[in-house]
Amino acid sequence: MASTTHDVELATEKGATVSSTPSAADDNTTVDQPVTTAAREGFSWRALNERIESLAGIESRGIDRVPTEERQPSSHAADLQVAVLWFSANLSLNNLATGLFGPLIFGLGFLDSALLAVFGTILGAASTAYMATWGPASGNRTMVVLRYFFGFWPSKLPAFLNVVLMVGYTTIDCIIGGQVLSAVSGGHMSILVGVFVVAIVTLTIAVFGMAIFHKYERYAWIPQVIALAVLIGVAGPYFDASAKPTVSGSTLAANRLSFFTLCFYVPNSWAAAASDFYVYYPERTSKVKIFLLTVTGLTFAFNLVYLIAIGLATGIVNNTAWNDANLISTGALIVAAYEPLHGFGRCCSVIVALGVIANSTPSIYSAALGCQVLGRYGKAVPRWTWSVVLTIIAMILAMAGREHLLVIFQNFVALMGYWVMLFICIVAMEHKMFRGRQAFDWTAWNDKSYLPVGYAAMAAFLIGWVGAIVGMSQVWYIGPVSVAASNADLGMWLGCAFALVFFPPMRYIELKMVGR
């Protein structure tokens, strides 16, 4: 983004304020209380918060809507930043773990895995791109936008799930970054120290907010692309492009569907945060432009990492050093792939390890906003404070699970895709079938009397979960429908089908009975 763009953006952020105490407007109640010692302590906290938010570059705005007059001006640099953000954020080693699943877990060949990864990514990126278009149009964060489709109270459930999702991603980022840094040091640096390094740098960027975050993402991709290009050059000769599937028949078909769905899940999971990063864009920004740029950035980033991972997975079979390293950790596998380059290879390993910061920063940023959506007391806590708390939680979880990345990732998969796609289906149906050309009053984001009650949306969301449960195939549970389909992961597809069938009639009845 051009410097003038960021100057405007920074001015916008500095002009926005966050209350440090719950307001009457948040719960439609007013309580007069005498000034007590506790109240005076509250004023001290407010003074501390104001001092911190007065620091240059700190974004003080939380989930409050960005008014049209406070948006940044349109520019080609700002447009390009849409694609650059998603590209930079997803050149991350946590996505490499997804690509490894094709050959290593599902027993697929190189060609199967590559094609499924490419097309799964495109479809998942499209769902995220759809949600990204609401940012400039509304000036509201994603989970606030969801209030217009789920209602004020029901939307808190997806908001909570998004907090868990984003903290989970940050945890995985910290683990794999710590693994690589530890492997580079030859074990002299423990994974714990590596986790701490990744978490602290993530926290530093996330605390400052949008302006610093966008600037970091604008340049973070450059060393990553160089390091990954070097990885392709040094490890590419060991990739086995002729690798064939190790399974056959119905199991092969089921595993192909499962891997396709997995590659869909990961870019799709960003949909829950997609509009958070574009609330400062002009209200009349083209939705088509936002959609296409988002798809482009996500598709190129994910497929670059996926294809490298698939290549590494096929090479493990014939490369003893890689196999031994993979038994230690995914991070050790990356270091082993760079090993022929000796010192320069270790330098590249450090670069790709620190690349996870570009992925974890938007995760923590979005999770902090989600905490404010949960209630008036959550909103009273400044965004930067939530960033600190959530980063500490992710760091503790990463330290506890540092030796079990693959297991954590496998157990985390279900959360990544099922619920996100359910709410996207409900949003799309409400948007196209019931709202039509009716305009939204985006200033009424906190007005319970304007927003829908959300009975139909919540019921369809929960019914969709029933479909997801009977069709899911995870390490800890396999649904009866999945068992009948050779353990194919049908959870997301059945969940969406249930939501698509039940939401329209329930929403029709809700409109007839409630009127909104």
Short mmCIF file of C-alpha atoms in Angstrom, two decimals:
data_model
loop_
_atom_site.label_atom_id
_atom_site.label_comp_id
_atom_site.label_asym_id
_atom_site.label_seq_id
_atom_site.Cartn_x
_atom_site.Cartn_y
_atom_site.Cartn_z
CA MET A 1 0.00 0.00 0.00
CA ALA A 2 1.30 3.45 -0.77
CA SER A 3 2.67 5.51 2.10
CA THR A 4 -0.09 8.07 1.77
CA THR A 5 -2.61 5.28 2.12
CA HIS A 6 -1.09 4.15 5.37
CA ASP A 7 -0.89 7.70 6.69
CA VAL A 8 -4.63 8.00 6.24
CA GLU A 9 -5.14 4.56 7.72
CA LEU A 10 -3.01 5.43 10.74
CA ALA A 11 -4.87 8.67 11.27
CA THR A 12 -8.11 6.72 11.18
CA GLU A 13 -6.88 4.29 13.78
CA LYS A 14 -5.57 6.99 16.09
CA GLY A 15 -8.92 8.73 15.91
CA ALA A 16 -10.86 5.67 16.99
CA THR A 17 -11.23 4.93 20.68
CA VAL A 18 -12.07 1.90 22.75
CA SER A 19 -13.95 2.18 26.02
CA SER A 20 -12.30 0.42 28.93
CA THR A 21 -15.60 -0.08 30.76
CA PRO A 22 -18.87 -1.63 29.58
CA SER A 23 -21.24 1.00 28.28
CA ALA A 24 -24.96 1.19 28.87
CA ALA A 25 -25.54 1.07 25.14
CA ASP A 26 -24.07 -2.42 24.99
CA ASP A 27 -26.80 -3.99 27.13
CA ASN A 28 -29.44 -1.23 27.09
CA THR A 29 -29.10 -0.69 30.83
CA THR A 30 -27.89 2.21 32.93
CA VAL A 31 -26.73 1.74 36.52
CA ASP A 32 -25.70 4.66 38.70
CA GLN A 33 -23.04 3.68 41.20
CA PRO A 34 -20.97 5.72 43.64
CA VAL A 35 -17.31 6.19 42.90
CA THR A 36 -15.48 3.54 44.92
CA THR A 37 -11.90 2.40 45.27
CA ALA A 38 -12.56 -0.19 42.56
CA ALA A 39 -13.89 2.53 40.29
CA ARG A 40 -10.80 4.64 40.86
CA GLU A 41 -8.71 1.60 39.96
CA GLY A 42 -10.77 1.36 36.77
CA PHE A 43 -9.85 4.94 35.94
CA SER A 44 -6.18 4.02 36.43
CA TRP A 45 -6.60 1.16 33.99
CA ARG A 46 -8.21 3.55 31.52
CA ALA A 47 -5.28 5.95 31.89
CA LEU A 48 -2.83 3.09 31.28
CA ASN A 49 -4.77 2.01 28.22
CA GLU A 50 -4.79 5.55 26.84
CA ARG A 51 -1.04 5.84 27.33
CA ILE A 52 -0.44 2.59 25.45
CA GLU A 53 -2.83 3.49 22.65
CA SER A 54 -1.11 6.88 22.30
CA LEU A 55 2.02 5.08 21.09
CA ALA A 56 2.69 5.69 17.40
CA GLY A 57 1.18 2.99 15.24
CA ILE A 58 -1.12 1.37 17.81
CA GLU A 59 -4.61 0.68 16.44
CA SER A 60 -7.12 1.61 19.11
CA ARG A 61 -10.25 0.71 17.16
CA GLY A 62 -11.89 -2.55 18.09
CA ILE A 63 -15.11 -3.88 16.58
CA ASP A 64 -16.74 -0.46 16.14
CA ARG A 65 -17.72 0.21 12.54
CA VAL A 66 -15.38 2.34 10.43
CA PRO A 67 -17.51 5.21 9.06
CA THR A 68 -17.34 5.95 5.34
CA GLU A 69 -15.67 9.32 5.88
CA GLU A 70 -12.83 7.70 7.83
CA ARG A 71 -11.87 5.15 5.17
CA GLN A 72 -8.56 5.30 3.33
CA PRO A 73 -8.57 6.62 -0.27
CA SER A 74 -8.68 4.19 -3.16
CA SER A 75 -5.37 3.37 -4.88
CA HIS A 76 -3.78 0.70 -7.03
CA ALA A 77 -1.34 -0.05 -4.23
CA ALA A 78 -4.22 -0.69 -1.84
CA ASP A 79 -5.85 -2.99 -4.39
CA LEU A 80 -2.65 -4.96 -4.82
CA GLN A 81 -2.34 -5.27 -1.05
CA VAL A 82 -5.48 -7.44 -1.02
CA ALA A 83 -3.68 -10.20 -2.93
CA VAL A 84 -0.34 -9.56 -1.24
CA LEU A 85 -1.83 -9.96 2.24
CA TRP A 86 -3.25 -13.41 1.54
CA PHE A 87 -0.18 -14.50 -0.39
CA SER A 88 2.20 -13.39 2.35
CA ALA A 89 0.15 -14.79 5.23
CA ASN A 90 -0.13 -18.26 3.74
CA LEU A 91 3.43 -18.97 2.60
CA SER A 92 3.62 -20.74 5.92
CA LEU A 93 4.96 -24.06 7.13
CA ASN A 94 1.71 -24.90 8.91
CA ASN A 95 0.19 -25.34 5.44
CA LEU A 96 3.03 -27.69 4.58
CA ALA A 97 1.64 -30.16 7.11
CA THR A 98 -1.58 -30.25 5.09
CA GLY A 99 0.22 -31.15 1.87
CA LEU A 100 2.12 -33.97 3.57
CA PHE A 101 -1.17 -35.70 4.35
CA GLY A 102 -1.77 -36.63 0.70
CA PRO A 103 1.00 -39.20 0.20
CA LEU A 104 1.83 -39.93 3.88
CA ILE A 105 -1.60 -40.30 5.50
CA PHE A 106 -3.98 -40.96 2.60
CA GLY A 107 -1.59 -43.02 0.49
CA LEU A 108 -2.09 -40.94 -2.66
CA GLY A 109 0.33 -40.56 -5.55
CA PHE A 110 2.02 -37.33 -6.61
CA LEU A 111 -0.42 -36.55 -9.44
CA ASP A 112 -3.51 -37.34 -7.35
CA SER A 113 -2.31 -35.19 -4.49
CA ALA A 114 -1.26 -32.28 -6.70
CA LEU A 115 -4.55 -32.06 -8.62
CA LEU A 116 -6.69 -32.43 -5.52
CA ALA A 117 -4.64 -29.78 -3.68
CA VAL A 118 -4.91 -27.26 -6.53
CA PHE A 119 -8.65 -27.55 -7.06
CA GLY A 120 -9.45 -27.89 -3.36
CA THR A 121 -7.54 -24.67 -2.73
CA ILE A 122 -9.36 -22.75 -5.48
CA LEU A 123 -12.76 -23.75 -4.11
CA GLY A 124 -11.78 -22.95 -0.52
CA ALA A 125 -10.29 -19.62 -1.56
CA ALA A 126 -13.52 -18.68 -3.34
CA SER A 127 -15.56 -19.15 -0.14
CA THR A 128 -13.15 -16.92 1.79
CA ALA A 129 -13.18 -14.35 -1.02
CA TYR A 130 -16.99 -14.14 -0.80
CA MET A 131 -16.81 -13.23 2.88
CA ALA A 132 -13.95 -10.77 2.22
CA THR A 133 -16.24 -8.65 0.04
CA TRP A 134 -18.31 -7.65 3.07
CA GLY A 135 -15.41 -5.74 4.66
CA PRO A 136 -15.30 -2.64 2.45
CA ALA A 137 -19.06 -2.66 1.89
CA SER A 138 -19.95 -2.68 5.59
CA GLY A 139 -16.95 -1.29 7.44
CA ASN A 140 -17.62 -4.05 9.97
CA ARG A 141 -15.53 -7.01 11.09
CA THR A 142 -16.52 -10.48 9.92
CA MET A 143 -18.16 -11.63 13.13
CA VAL A 144 -20.04 -8.31 13.35
CA VAL A 145 -21.25 -8.77 9.77
CA LEU A 146 -22.52 -12.17 10.84
CA ARG A 147 -24.99 -10.45 13.16
CA TYR A 148 -26.94 -9.34 10.07
CA PHE A 149 -27.46 -12.99 9.12
CA PHE A 150 -27.43 -14.87 12.44
CA GLY A 151 -28.82 -12.25 14.79
CA PHE A 152 -27.17 -10.51 17.73
CA TRP A 153 -27.14 -13.41 20.21
CA PRO A 154 -26.77 -16.48 17.95
CA SER A 155 -23.76 -14.93 16.17
CA LYS A 156 -21.78 -15.23 19.39
CA LEU A 157 -21.40 -18.99 18.85
CA PRO A 158 -19.52 -18.64 15.53
CA ALA A 159 -17.54 -15.79 17.10
CA PHE A 160 -16.41 -18.08 19.92
CA LEU A 161 -15.56 -20.87 17.47
CA ASN A 162 -13.50 -18.40 15.47
CA VAL A 163 -11.48 -17.43 18.54
CA VAL A 164 -10.72 -21.11 19.14
CA LEU A 165 -9.89 -21.64 15.47
CA MET A 166 -7.47 -18.72 15.26
CA VAL A 167 -5.74 -19.53 18.54
CA GLY A 168 -5.40 -23.11 17.27
CA TYR A 169 -3.72 -21.90 14.09
CA THR A 170 -1.33 -19.75 16.11
CA THR A 171 -0.52 -22.73 18.30
CA ILE A 172 0.36 -24.84 15.25
CA ASP A 173 2.45 -21.96 13.85
CA CYS A 174 4.39 -21.69 17.12
CA ILE A 175 5.04 -25.43 17.24
CA ILE A 176 6.31 -25.84 13.70
CA GLY A 177 8.34 -22.62 13.89
CA GLY A 178 9.86 -23.83 17.15
CA GLN A 179 10.60 -27.24 15.65
CA VAL A 180 12.51 -25.74 12.73
CA LEU A 181 14.52 -23.35 14.91
CA SER A 182 15.40 -26.20 17.25
CA ALA A 183 16.42 -28.47 14.37
CA VAL A 184 18.57 -25.73 12.81
CA SER A 185 20.50 -25.37 16.08
CA GLY A 186 21.16 -29.09 16.15
CA GLY A 187 19.11 -29.40 19.31
CA HIS A 188 21.09 -26.77 21.21
CA MET A 189 18.00 -24.55 21.20
CA SER A 190 14.99 -26.34 22.64
CA ILE A 191 11.63 -26.25 20.88
CA LEU A 192 10.37 -24.27 23.88
CA VAL A 193 12.72 -21.39 23.06
CA GLY A 194 11.70 -21.51 19.39
CA VAL A 195 8.02 -21.38 20.38
CA PHE A 196 8.72 -18.38 22.61
CA VAL A 197 10.52 -16.52 19.80
CA VAL A 198 7.67 -17.04 17.32
CA ALA A 199 5.04 -16.05 19.89
CA ILE A 200 6.79 -12.85 20.97
CA VAL A 201 7.33 -11.56 17.43
CA THR A 202 3.71 -12.43 16.56
CA LEU A 203 2.50 -10.55 19.62
CA THR A 204 4.56 -7.46 18.80
CA ILE A 205 3.01 -7.10 15.36
CA ALA A 206 -0.54 -8.09 16.37
CA VAL A 207 -0.61 -5.59 19.25
CA PHE A 208 0.13 -2.65 16.96
CA GLY A 209 -2.75 -3.58 14.68
CA MET A 210 -3.76 -2.88 11.12
CA ALA A 211 -1.19 -0.38 9.85
CA ILE A 212 1.91 -2.25 11.06
CA PHE A 213 0.30 -5.58 10.22
CA HIS A 214 -0.30 -4.57 6.57
CA LYS A 215 3.22 -3.17 6.26
CA TYR A 216 4.73 -6.38 7.58
CA GLU A 217 2.69 -8.57 5.23
CA ARG A 218 3.62 -6.33 2.29
CA TYR A 219 7.25 -7.38 2.52
CA ALA A 220 7.27 -10.65 4.50
CA TRP A 221 6.59 -12.75 1.40
CA ILE A 222 9.83 -11.74 -0.37
CA PRO A 223 12.33 -13.72 1.74
CA GLN A 224 9.81 -16.55 1.96
CA VAL A 225 9.55 -16.93 -1.81
CA ILE A 226 13.33 -16.85 -2.13
CA ALA A 227 13.80 -19.48 0.60
CA LEU A 228 11.10 -21.71 -0.87
CA ALA A 229 12.62 -21.38 -4.34
CA VAL A 230 15.93 -22.52 -2.88
CA LEU A 231 14.11 -25.45 -1.23
CA ILE A 232 12.65 -26.49 -4.57
CA GLY A 233 16.08 -26.30 -6.16
CA VAL A 234 17.89 -28.35 -3.52
CA ALA A 235 15.12 -30.85 -2.69
CA GLY A 236 13.38 -31.03 -6.07
CA PRO A 237 15.65 -33.78 -7.50
CA TYR A 238 14.41 -36.08 -4.72
CA PHE A 239 10.72 -35.46 -5.43
CA ASP A 240 9.07 -38.51 -7.00
CA ALA A 241 6.61 -37.16 -9.56
CA SER A 242 5.89 -40.72 -10.71
CA ALA A 243 4.78 -41.89 -7.25
CA LYS A 244 1.62 -43.98 -7.42
CA PRO A 245 -1.14 -44.41 -4.83
CA THR A 246 -0.51 -47.10 -2.23
CA VAL A 247 -4.24 -47.77 -1.82
CA SER A 248 -6.85 -48.83 -4.35
CA GLY A 249 -10.54 -49.34 -4.99
CA SER A 250 -13.11 -47.66 -2.75
CA THR A 251 -10.40 -46.70 -0.25
CA LEU A 252 -8.57 -44.74 -2.95
CA ALA A 253 -11.77 -42.90 -3.90
CA ALA A 254 -12.55 -42.16 -0.26
CA ASN A 255 -9.04 -40.90 0.45
CA ARG A 256 -9.08 -38.68 -2.62
CA LEU A 257 -12.28 -37.03 -1.40
CA SER A 258 -10.87 -36.67 2.11
CA PHE A 259 -7.67 -35.02 0.91
CA PHE A 260 -9.57 -32.72 -1.46
CA THR A 261 -11.77 -31.68 1.46
CA LEU A 262 -8.75 -31.12 3.68
CA CYS A 263 -7.12 -28.86 1.08
CA PHE A 264 -10.45 -27.02 0.88
CA TYR A 265 -10.72 -26.60 4.67
CA VAL A 266 -7.55 -24.64 5.25
CA PRO A 267 -8.06 -21.65 2.89
CA ASN A 268 -11.78 -21.83 3.64
CA SER A 269 -11.16 -21.35 7.37
CA TRP A 270 -9.95 -17.79 6.71
CA ALA A 271 -13.54 -16.90 5.77
CA ALA A 272 -14.30 -16.35 9.45
CA ALA A 273 -11.81 -13.46 9.47
CA ALA A 274 -11.83 -12.39 5.82
CA SER A 275 -13.46 -8.98 6.09
CA ASP A 276 -11.54 -7.97 9.24
CA PHE A 277 -8.60 -6.71 7.20
CA TYR A 278 -10.51 -4.51 4.72
CA VAL A 279 -12.80 -2.37 6.88
CA TYR A 280 -10.67 0.70 6.05
CA TYR A 281 -11.17 0.26 2.30
CA PRO A 282 -13.61 2.62 0.52
CA GLU A 283 -17.25 1.59 0.73
CA ARG A 284 -17.62 1.51 -3.05
CA THR A 285 -14.64 -0.81 -3.59
CA SER A 286 -15.58 -3.32 -6.28
CA LYS A 287 -16.72 -6.62 -4.80
CA VAL A 288 -15.55 -8.44 -7.91
CA LYS A 289 -12.10 -6.93 -7.51
CA ILE A 290 -11.88 -7.92 -3.84
CA PHE A 291 -13.11 -11.41 -4.68
CA LEU A 292 -10.65 -12.04 -7.52
CA LEU A 293 -7.64 -10.58 -5.70
CA THR A 294 -8.40 -12.65 -2.60
CA VAL A 295 -8.73 -15.85 -4.64
CA THR A 296 -5.48 -15.05 -6.44
CA GLY A 297 -3.46 -14.43 -3.29
CA LEU A 298 -4.78 -17.50 -1.47
CA THR A 299 -4.49 -19.84 -4.46
CA PHE A 300 -0.90 -19.00 -5.33
CA ALA A 301 0.31 -19.16 -1.72
CA PHE A 302 -1.39 -22.40 -0.74
CA ASN A 303 -0.58 -24.25 -3.91
CA LEU A 304 3.10 -23.30 -3.78
CA VAL A 305 3.40 -24.71 -0.25
CA TYR A 306 1.11 -27.69 -0.91
CA LEU A 307 3.08 -28.81 -3.97
CA ILE A 308 6.40 -28.53 -2.14
CA ALA A 309 4.96 -30.58 0.71
CA ILE A 310 3.64 -33.23 -1.67
CA GLY A 311 7.05 -33.44 -3.28
CA LEU A 312 8.75 -33.84 0.09
CA ALA A 313 6.27 -36.55 1.08
CA THR A 314 6.96 -38.57 -2.07
CA GLY A 315 10.70 -38.17 -1.54
CA ILE A 316 10.60 -39.52 2.01
CA VAL A 317 10.09 -43.05 0.70
CA ASN A 318 13.48 -43.17 -1.01
CA ASN A 319 15.44 -40.73 1.15
CA THR A 320 16.52 -42.22 4.46
CA ALA A 321 17.69 -38.90 5.89
CA TRP A 322 14.33 -37.28 5.18
CA ASN A 323 12.46 -40.24 6.64
CA ASP A 324 14.51 -40.17 9.83
CA ALA A 325 14.03 -36.41 10.15
CA ASN A 326 10.28 -36.70 9.59
CA LEU A 327 10.08 -39.19 12.45
CA ILE A 328 11.50 -36.46 14.70
CA SER A 329 9.25 -33.60 13.53
CA THR A 330 7.95 -31.78 10.49
CA GLY A 331 10.38 -28.98 11.26
CA ALA A 332 13.30 -31.42 11.22
CA LEU A 333 12.17 -32.60 7.77
CA ILE A 334 12.48 -29.05 6.42
CA VAL A 335 15.98 -28.68 7.86
CA ALA A 336 16.99 -32.06 6.39
CA ALA A 337 15.77 -30.97 2.95
CA TYR A 338 18.06 -27.92 3.12
CA GLU A 339 21.00 -29.91 4.54
CA PRO A 340 23.03 -30.19 1.25
CA LEU A 341 23.47 -26.39 1.40
CA HIS A 342 25.01 -26.55 4.89
CA GLY A 343 25.19 -23.05 6.46
CA PHE A 344 23.15 -21.35 3.75
CA GLY A 345 20.54 -24.08 4.07
CA ARG A 346 20.26 -23.47 7.80
CA CYS A 347 19.83 -19.77 7.09
CA CYS A 348 16.97 -20.57 4.70
CA SER A 349 15.46 -22.85 7.36
CA VAL A 350 15.39 -19.95 9.81
CA ILE A 351 13.68 -17.74 7.22
CA VAL A 352 10.90 -20.24 6.55
CA ALA A 353 10.55 -20.88 10.30
CA LEU A 354 9.99 -17.19 10.98
CA GLY A 355 7.58 -17.11 8.02
CA VAL A 356 4.88 -18.58 10.26
CA ILE A 357 4.70 -15.17 11.95
CA ALA A 358 2.98 -13.77 8.84
CA ASN A 359 0.32 -16.45 9.34
CA SER A 360 -0.12 -16.22 13.10
CA THR A 361 -0.35 -12.42 13.23
CA PRO A 362 -3.68 -12.10 11.37
CA SER A 363 -4.96 -15.09 13.38
CA ILE A 364 -4.32 -13.37 16.72
CA TYR A 365 -5.61 -10.04 15.37
CA SER A 366 -8.90 -11.65 14.31
CA ALA A 367 -9.23 -13.70 17.50
CA ALA A 368 -8.85 -10.55 19.59
CA LEU A 369 -11.69 -8.92 17.69
CA GLY A 370 -13.77 -12.06 18.18
CA CYS A 371 -13.38 -11.75 21.95
CA GLN A 372 -14.86 -8.27 21.76
CA VAL A 373 -17.86 -9.59 19.82
CA LEU A 374 -18.68 -12.09 22.57
CA GLY A 375 -20.20 -9.53 24.92
CA ARG A 376 -20.09 -6.06 26.44
CA TYR A 377 -17.41 -7.03 28.93
CA GLY A 378 -15.33 -8.53 26.15
CA LYS A 379 -15.77 -5.34 24.14
CA ALA A 380 -14.66 -3.28 27.15
CA VAL A 381 -11.24 -4.93 27.04
CA PRO A 382 -8.99 -3.20 24.45
CA ARG A 383 -8.05 -5.16 21.35
CA TRP A 384 -4.34 -5.05 22.17
CA THR A 385 -5.00 -6.59 25.58
CA TRP A 386 -6.86 -9.50 24.02
CA SER A 387 -3.93 -9.95 21.63
CA VAL A 388 -1.58 -10.31 24.60
CA VAL A 389 -3.85 -12.77 26.42
CA LEU A 390 -4.52 -14.95 23.38
CA THR A 391 -0.87 -15.05 22.33
CA ILE A 392 0.09 -16.22 25.82
CA ILE A 393 -2.59 -18.93 25.64
CA ALA A 394 -1.33 -20.07 22.22
CA MET A 395 2.26 -20.09 23.48
CA ILE A 396 1.35 -22.22 26.51
CA LEU A 397 -0.60 -24.67 24.33
CA ALA A 398 2.30 -24.85 21.87
CA MET A 399 4.80 -25.54 24.63
CA ALA A 400 2.58 -28.30 26.01
CA GLY A 401 2.04 -29.92 22.61
CA ARG A 402 5.41 -29.24 21.03
CA GLU A 403 6.19 -32.94 20.47
CA HIS A 404 2.83 -33.82 18.93
CA LEU A 405 2.25 -31.50 15.96
CA LEU A 406 0.76 -34.12 13.64
CA VAL A 407 -1.66 -35.40 16.27
CA ILE A 408 -2.74 -31.86 17.15
CA PHE A 409 -3.22 -31.02 13.50
CA GLN A 410 -5.28 -34.16 12.86
CA ASN A 411 -7.56 -33.43 15.80
CA PHE A 412 -7.88 -29.80 14.76
CA VAL A 413 -8.96 -30.56 11.19
CA ALA A 414 -12.68 -30.95 11.93
CA LEU A 415 -12.89 -27.52 13.53
CA MET A 416 -11.20 -25.92 10.53
CA GLY A 417 -13.82 -26.62 7.93
CA TYR A 418 -17.17 -27.85 9.18
CA TRP A 419 -18.58 -24.85 11.02
CA VAL A 420 -17.06 -22.22 8.72
CA MET A 421 -18.71 -23.61 5.62
CA LEU A 422 -22.01 -23.97 7.47
CA PHE A 423 -22.20 -20.27 8.27
CA ILE A 424 -21.13 -19.35 4.72
CA CYS A 425 -24.05 -21.37 3.33
CA ILE A 426 -26.46 -19.59 5.68
CA VAL A 427 -25.03 -16.16 4.83
CA ALA A 428 -25.28 -16.85 1.09
CA MET A 429 -28.89 -18.05 1.33
CA GLU A 430 -30.00 -15.11 3.47
CA HIS A 431 -28.20 -12.74 1.12
CA LYS A 432 -29.53 -14.12 -2.15
CA MET A 433 -32.89 -15.65 -1.23
CA PHE A 434 -34.29 -13.35 1.44
CA ARG A 435 -32.48 -10.01 1.35
CA GLY A 436 -32.32 -9.71 -2.42
CA ARG A 437 -31.64 -6.09 -3.34
CA GLN A 438 -32.60 -4.77 0.10
CA ALA A 439 -29.81 -2.61 1.48
CA PHE A 440 -28.27 -3.24 4.88
CA ASP A 441 -28.07 -0.50 7.48
CA TRP A 442 -24.46 -1.11 8.46
CA THR A 443 -24.62 1.52 11.21
CA ALA A 444 -27.12 -0.69 13.11
CA TRP A 445 -24.53 -3.36 13.87
CA ASN A 446 -25.23 -3.12 17.61
CA ASP A 447 -29.01 -2.56 17.40
CA LYS A 448 -30.80 -5.70 18.55
CA SER A 449 -34.17 -4.38 17.37
CA TYR A 450 -32.90 -4.06 13.78
CA LEU A 451 -30.91 -7.27 13.51
CA PRO A 452 -32.69 -10.58 12.86
CA VAL A 453 -33.55 -12.73 15.87
CA GLY A 454 -31.58 -15.57 14.32
CA TYR A 455 -33.74 -18.55 15.30
CA ALA A 456 -33.66 -20.03 11.79
CA ALA A 457 -29.94 -19.42 11.31
CA MET A 458 -29.01 -20.99 14.63
CA ALA A 459 -31.30 -23.98 14.07
CA ALA A 460 -29.89 -24.55 10.57
CA PHE A 461 -26.35 -24.19 11.93
CA LEU A 462 -26.97 -26.83 14.60
CA ILE A 463 -28.77 -29.14 12.19
CA GLY A 464 -25.83 -28.75 9.84
CA TRP A 465 -23.58 -29.94 12.65
CA VAL A 466 -25.69 -33.08 12.90
CA GLY A 467 -24.94 -33.76 9.24
CA ALA A 468 -21.25 -33.04 9.84
CA ILE A 469 -21.10 -35.46 12.77
CA VAL A 470 -22.70 -38.40 10.96
CA GLY A 471 -20.44 -37.83 7.94
CA MET A 472 -17.11 -36.86 9.51
CA SER A 473 -14.01 -39.03 9.43
CA GLN A 474 -11.44 -37.94 11.99
CA VAL A 475 -8.84 -39.72 14.11
CA TRP A 476 -11.08 -39.49 17.16
CA TYR A 477 -14.47 -40.24 15.55
CA ILE A 478 -15.86 -41.70 12.33
CA GLY A 479 -19.55 -41.13 11.59
CA PRO A 480 -21.86 -43.91 10.37
CA VAL A 481 -22.24 -42.39 6.90
CA SER A 482 -18.47 -42.11 6.58
CA VAL A 483 -18.07 -45.75 7.62
CA ALA A 484 -20.47 -46.76 4.85
CA ALA A 485 -18.40 -44.69 2.38
CA SER A 486 -15.04 -46.35 3.16
CA ASN A 487 -14.22 -43.72 5.80
CA ALA A 488 -14.41 -40.78 3.38
CA ASP A 489 -14.69 -37.43 5.15
CA LEU A 490 -18.19 -36.36 4.17
CA GLY A 491 -18.78 -34.15 7.20
CA MET A 492 -18.62 -30.77 5.52
CA TRP A 493 -20.62 -31.88 2.50
CA LEU A 494 -23.43 -33.45 4.54
CA GLY A 495 -23.43 -30.53 6.97
CA CYS A 496 -23.85 -28.04 4.15
CA ALA A 497 -26.58 -30.16 2.57
CA PHE A 498 -28.53 -30.24 5.84
CA ALA A 499 -28.19 -26.47 6.28
CA LEU A 500 -29.18 -25.76 2.66
CA VAL A 501 -32.32 -27.90 2.99
CA PHE A 502 -33.54 -26.72 6.39
CA PHE A 503 -32.65 -23.01 6.48
CA PRO A 504 -35.00 -21.66 3.72
CA PRO A 505 -38.29 -23.00 5.16
CA MET A 506 -37.32 -22.11 8.72
CA ARG A 507 -36.30 -18.61 7.69
CA TYR A 508 -39.57 -18.17 5.78
CA ILE A 509 -41.53 -19.13 8.91
CA GLU A 510 -39.38 -16.86 11.06
CA LEU A 511 -40.06 -13.87 8.79
CA LYS A 512 -43.80 -14.57 8.87
CA MET A 513 -43.90 -14.85 12.65
CA VAL A 514 -41.28 -12.32 13.76
CA GLY A 515 -41.01 -10.00 10.75
CA ARG A 516 -37.23 -9.64 10.74
#
